[in-house]
mmCIF file of C-alpha atoms and ligand atoms in Angstrom:
data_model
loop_
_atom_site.group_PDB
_atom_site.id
_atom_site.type_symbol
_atom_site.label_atom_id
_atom_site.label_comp_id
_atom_site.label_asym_id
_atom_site.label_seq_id
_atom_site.Cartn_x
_atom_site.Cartn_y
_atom_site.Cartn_z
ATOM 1 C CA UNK A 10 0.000 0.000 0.000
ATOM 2 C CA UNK A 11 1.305 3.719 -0.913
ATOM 3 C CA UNK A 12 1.115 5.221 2.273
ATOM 4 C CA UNK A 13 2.598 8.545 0.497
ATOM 5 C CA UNK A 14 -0.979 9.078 -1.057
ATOM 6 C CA UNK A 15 -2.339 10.715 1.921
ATOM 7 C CA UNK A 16 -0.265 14.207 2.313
ATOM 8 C CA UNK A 17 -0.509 13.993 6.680
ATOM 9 C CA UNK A 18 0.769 17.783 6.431
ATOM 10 C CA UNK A 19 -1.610 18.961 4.742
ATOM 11 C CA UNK A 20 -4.474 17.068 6.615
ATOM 12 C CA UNK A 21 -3.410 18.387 9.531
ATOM 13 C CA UNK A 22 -2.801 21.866 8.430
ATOM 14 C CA UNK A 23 -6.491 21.306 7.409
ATOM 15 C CA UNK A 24 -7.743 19.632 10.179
ATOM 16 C CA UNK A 25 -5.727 21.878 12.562
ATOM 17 C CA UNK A 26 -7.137 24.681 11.290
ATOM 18 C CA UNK A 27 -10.305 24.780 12.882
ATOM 19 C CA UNK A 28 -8.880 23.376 16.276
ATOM 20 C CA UNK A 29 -7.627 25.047 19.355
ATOM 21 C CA UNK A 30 -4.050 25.249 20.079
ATOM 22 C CA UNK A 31 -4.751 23.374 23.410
ATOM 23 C CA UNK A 32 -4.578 19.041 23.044
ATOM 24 C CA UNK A 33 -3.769 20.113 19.434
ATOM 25 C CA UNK A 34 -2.582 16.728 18.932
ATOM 26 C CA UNK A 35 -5.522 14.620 20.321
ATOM 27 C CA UNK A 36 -7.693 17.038 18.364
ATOM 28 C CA UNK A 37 -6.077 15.762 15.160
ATOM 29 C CA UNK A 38 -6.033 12.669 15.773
ATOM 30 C CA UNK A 39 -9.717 11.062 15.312
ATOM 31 C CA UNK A 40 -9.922 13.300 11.818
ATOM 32 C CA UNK A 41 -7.075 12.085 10.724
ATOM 33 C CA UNK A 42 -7.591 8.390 11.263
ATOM 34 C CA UNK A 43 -10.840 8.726 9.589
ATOM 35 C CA UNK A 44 -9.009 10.105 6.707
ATOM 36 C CA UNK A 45 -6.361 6.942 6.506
ATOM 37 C CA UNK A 46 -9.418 4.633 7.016
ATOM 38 C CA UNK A 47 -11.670 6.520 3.941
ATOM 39 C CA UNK A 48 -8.396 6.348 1.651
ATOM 40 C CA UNK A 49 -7.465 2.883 2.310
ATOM 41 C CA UNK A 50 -10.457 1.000 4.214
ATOM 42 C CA UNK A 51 -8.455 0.081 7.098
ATOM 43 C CA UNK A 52 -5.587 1.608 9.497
ATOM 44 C CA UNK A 53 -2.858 -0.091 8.328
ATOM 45 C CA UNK A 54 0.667 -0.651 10.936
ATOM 46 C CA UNK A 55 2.637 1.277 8.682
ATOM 47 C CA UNK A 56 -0.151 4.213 8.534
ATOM 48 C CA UNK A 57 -0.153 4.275 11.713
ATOM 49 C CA UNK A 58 3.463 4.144 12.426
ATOM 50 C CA UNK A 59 3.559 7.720 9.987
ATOM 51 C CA UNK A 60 0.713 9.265 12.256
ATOM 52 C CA UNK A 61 2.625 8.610 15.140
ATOM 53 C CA UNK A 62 5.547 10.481 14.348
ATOM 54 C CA UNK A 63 4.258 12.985 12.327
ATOM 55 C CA UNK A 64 2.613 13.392 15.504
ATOM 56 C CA UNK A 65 5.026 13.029 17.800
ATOM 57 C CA UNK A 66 2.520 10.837 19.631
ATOM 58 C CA UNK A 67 3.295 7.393 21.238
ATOM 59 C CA UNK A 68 1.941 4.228 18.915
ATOM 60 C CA UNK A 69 0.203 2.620 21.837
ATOM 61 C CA UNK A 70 -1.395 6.148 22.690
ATOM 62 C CA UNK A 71 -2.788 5.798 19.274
ATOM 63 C CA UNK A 72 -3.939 2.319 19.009
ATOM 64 C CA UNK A 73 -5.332 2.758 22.483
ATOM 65 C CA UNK A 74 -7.980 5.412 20.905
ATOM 66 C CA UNK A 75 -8.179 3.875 17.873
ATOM 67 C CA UNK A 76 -9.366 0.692 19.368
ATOM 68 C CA UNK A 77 -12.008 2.477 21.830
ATOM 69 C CA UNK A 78 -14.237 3.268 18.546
ATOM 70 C CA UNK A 79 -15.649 0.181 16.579
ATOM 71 C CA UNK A 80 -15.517 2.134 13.636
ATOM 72 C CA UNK A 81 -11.864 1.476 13.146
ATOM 73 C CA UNK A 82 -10.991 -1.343 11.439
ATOM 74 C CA UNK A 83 -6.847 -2.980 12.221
ATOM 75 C CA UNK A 84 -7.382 -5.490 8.998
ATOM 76 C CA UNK A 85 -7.985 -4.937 5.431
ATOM 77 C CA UNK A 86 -11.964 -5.313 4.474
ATOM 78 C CA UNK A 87 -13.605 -6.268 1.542
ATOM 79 C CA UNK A 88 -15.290 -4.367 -1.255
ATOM 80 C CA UNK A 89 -18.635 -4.948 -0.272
ATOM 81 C CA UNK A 90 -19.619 -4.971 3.867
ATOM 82 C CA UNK A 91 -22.738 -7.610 4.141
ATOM 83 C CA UNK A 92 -24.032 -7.320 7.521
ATOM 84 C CA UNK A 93 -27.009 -9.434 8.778
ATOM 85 C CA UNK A 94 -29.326 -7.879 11.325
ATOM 86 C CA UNK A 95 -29.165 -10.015 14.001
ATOM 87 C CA UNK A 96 -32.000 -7.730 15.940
ATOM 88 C CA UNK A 97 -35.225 -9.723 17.508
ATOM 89 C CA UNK A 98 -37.562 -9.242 14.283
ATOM 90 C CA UNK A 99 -34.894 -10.109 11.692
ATOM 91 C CA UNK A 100 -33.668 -13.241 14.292
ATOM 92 C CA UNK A 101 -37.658 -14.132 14.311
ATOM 93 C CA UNK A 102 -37.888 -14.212 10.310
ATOM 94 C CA UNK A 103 -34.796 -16.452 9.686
ATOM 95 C CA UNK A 104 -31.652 -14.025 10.002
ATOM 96 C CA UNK A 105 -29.514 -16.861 11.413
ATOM 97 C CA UNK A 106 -30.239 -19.158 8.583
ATOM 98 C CA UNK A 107 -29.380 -16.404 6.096
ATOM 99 C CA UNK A 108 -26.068 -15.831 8.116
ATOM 100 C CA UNK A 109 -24.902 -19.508 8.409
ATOM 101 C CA UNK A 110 -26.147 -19.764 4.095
ATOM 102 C CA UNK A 111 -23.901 -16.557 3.677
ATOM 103 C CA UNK A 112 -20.800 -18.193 5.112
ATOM 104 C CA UNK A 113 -21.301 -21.594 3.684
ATOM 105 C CA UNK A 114 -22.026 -19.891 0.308
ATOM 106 C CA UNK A 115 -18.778 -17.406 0.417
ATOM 107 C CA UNK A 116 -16.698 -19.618 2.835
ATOM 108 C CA UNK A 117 -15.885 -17.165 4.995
ATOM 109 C CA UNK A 118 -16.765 -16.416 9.104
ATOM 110 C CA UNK A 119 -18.550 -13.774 10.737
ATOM 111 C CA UNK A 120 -15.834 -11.046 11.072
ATOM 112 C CA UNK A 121 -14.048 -11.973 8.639
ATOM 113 C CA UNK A 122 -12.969 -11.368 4.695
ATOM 114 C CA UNK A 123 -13.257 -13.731 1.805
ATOM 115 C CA UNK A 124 -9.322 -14.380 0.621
ATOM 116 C CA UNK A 125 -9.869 -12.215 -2.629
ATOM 117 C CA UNK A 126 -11.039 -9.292 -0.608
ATOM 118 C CA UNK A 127 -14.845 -9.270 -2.438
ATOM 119 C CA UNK A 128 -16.566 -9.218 0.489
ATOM 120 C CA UNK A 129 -16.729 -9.045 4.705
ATOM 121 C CA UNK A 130 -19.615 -10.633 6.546
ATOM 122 C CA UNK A 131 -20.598 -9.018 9.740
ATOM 123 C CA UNK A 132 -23.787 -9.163 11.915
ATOM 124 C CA UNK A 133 -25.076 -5.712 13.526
ATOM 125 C CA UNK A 134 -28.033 -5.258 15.708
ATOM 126 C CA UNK A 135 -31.527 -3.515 14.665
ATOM 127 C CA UNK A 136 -31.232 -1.463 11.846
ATOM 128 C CA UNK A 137 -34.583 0.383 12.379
ATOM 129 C CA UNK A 138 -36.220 -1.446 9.080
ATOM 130 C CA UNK A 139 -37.667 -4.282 10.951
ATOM 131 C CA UNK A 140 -40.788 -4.346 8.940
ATOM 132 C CA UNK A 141 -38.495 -5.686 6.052
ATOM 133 C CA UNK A 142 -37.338 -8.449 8.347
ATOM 134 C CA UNK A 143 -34.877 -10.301 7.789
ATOM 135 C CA UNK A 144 -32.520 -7.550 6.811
ATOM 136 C CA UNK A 145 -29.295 -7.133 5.442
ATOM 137 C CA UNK A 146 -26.713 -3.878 4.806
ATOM 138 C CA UNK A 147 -24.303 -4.029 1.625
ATOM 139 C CA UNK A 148 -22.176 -0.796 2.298
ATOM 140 C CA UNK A 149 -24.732 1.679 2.727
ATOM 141 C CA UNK A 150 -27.640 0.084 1.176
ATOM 142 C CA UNK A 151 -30.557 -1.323 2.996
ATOM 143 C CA UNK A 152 -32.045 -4.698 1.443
ATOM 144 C CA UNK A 153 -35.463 -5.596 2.987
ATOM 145 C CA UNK A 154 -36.739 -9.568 2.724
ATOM 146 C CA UNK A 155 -33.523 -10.724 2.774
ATOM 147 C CA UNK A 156 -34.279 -13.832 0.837
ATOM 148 C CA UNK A 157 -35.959 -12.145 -1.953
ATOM 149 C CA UNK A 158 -34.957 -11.503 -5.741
ATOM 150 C CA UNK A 159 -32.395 -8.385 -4.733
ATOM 151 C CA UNK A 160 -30.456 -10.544 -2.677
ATOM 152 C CA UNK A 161 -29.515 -13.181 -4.367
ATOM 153 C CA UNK A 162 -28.841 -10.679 -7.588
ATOM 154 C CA UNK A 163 -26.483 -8.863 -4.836
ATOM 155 C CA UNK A 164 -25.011 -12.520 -3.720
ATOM 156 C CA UNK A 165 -24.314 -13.291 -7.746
ATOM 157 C CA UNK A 166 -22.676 -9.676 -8.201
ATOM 158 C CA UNK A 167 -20.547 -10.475 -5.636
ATOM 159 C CA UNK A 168 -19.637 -13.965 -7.164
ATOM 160 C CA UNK A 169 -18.857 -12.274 -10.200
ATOM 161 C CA UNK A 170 -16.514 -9.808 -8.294
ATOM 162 C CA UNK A 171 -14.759 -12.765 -7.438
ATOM 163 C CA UNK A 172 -14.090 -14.054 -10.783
HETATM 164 S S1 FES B 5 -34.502 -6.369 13.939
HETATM 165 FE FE1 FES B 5 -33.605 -6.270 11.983
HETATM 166 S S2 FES B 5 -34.187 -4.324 11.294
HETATM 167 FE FE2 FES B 5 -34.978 -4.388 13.303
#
């Protein structure tokens, strides 16, 4: 990965700019690991290592926060994010069978990313839509009746994705 993509100086001349001189540092620090993360879809060790002295800030200070948010992500993810709502509604209409026919399907765990980086199953909790139960995310899309038409076009674009 070219780590020299993201120009930290100016990001934090950026950033900085609408922050206080006081905890300047800690105040850069969440914006700018949500910039690595957007450029590269994860925090990699080496991006971090680069954050940490261009911020003269301790690595372990910086994993420390990093790992207090769940949205940061320590291991590359794949192109598409399938998440099955695991919330009562969705559990009710079948969610687990969907989740244990995604993994069997794509070979892959929950948490974890098929080899050629297509896709990453997760599970999340109720995504407010539980009328469509059982429901699934694909990045930022919502797909109602999980076992419908939709899906298994999504499931076949993601085959294809694989090659
Ligand atoms: S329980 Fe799945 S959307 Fe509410």
């Amino acid at each position: 990965m070219d780590m020299d993509r993201i120009d930290l100086d100016s990001e934090i001349g950026r950033i900085g700019a609408h922050i206080g001189a006081q905890d300047r540092r800690r105040g850069l620090l969440i914006p700018l690991l949500h910039k690595i993360q957007e450029d590269y879809g994860y925090l990699s060790g080496e991006a971090l290592e680069r954050l940490s002295k261009k911020l003269e800030m301790p690595l372990s200070e910086i994993y420390s926060v990093a790992s207090f948010y769940h949205q940061f992500y320590f291991t590359p993810r794949g192109r598409k994010i399938v998440r099955v709502c695991m919330g009562t509604a969705c559990h009710v209409r079948g969610a687990g069978k969907l989740l244990d026919n995604l993994q069997q399907r794509f070979n892959v765990g929950i948490g974890e990313t098929t080899e050629d980086m297509a896709m990453t199953l997760e599970t999340v909790g109720c995504v407010g839509c539980c009328g469509l139960a059982p429901v699934i995310t694909v990045n930022e899309d919502i797909l109602g009746e999980a076992g419908s038409k939709n899906l298994e076009l999504l499931l076949e674009s993601i085959e294809e994705d694989q090659g």
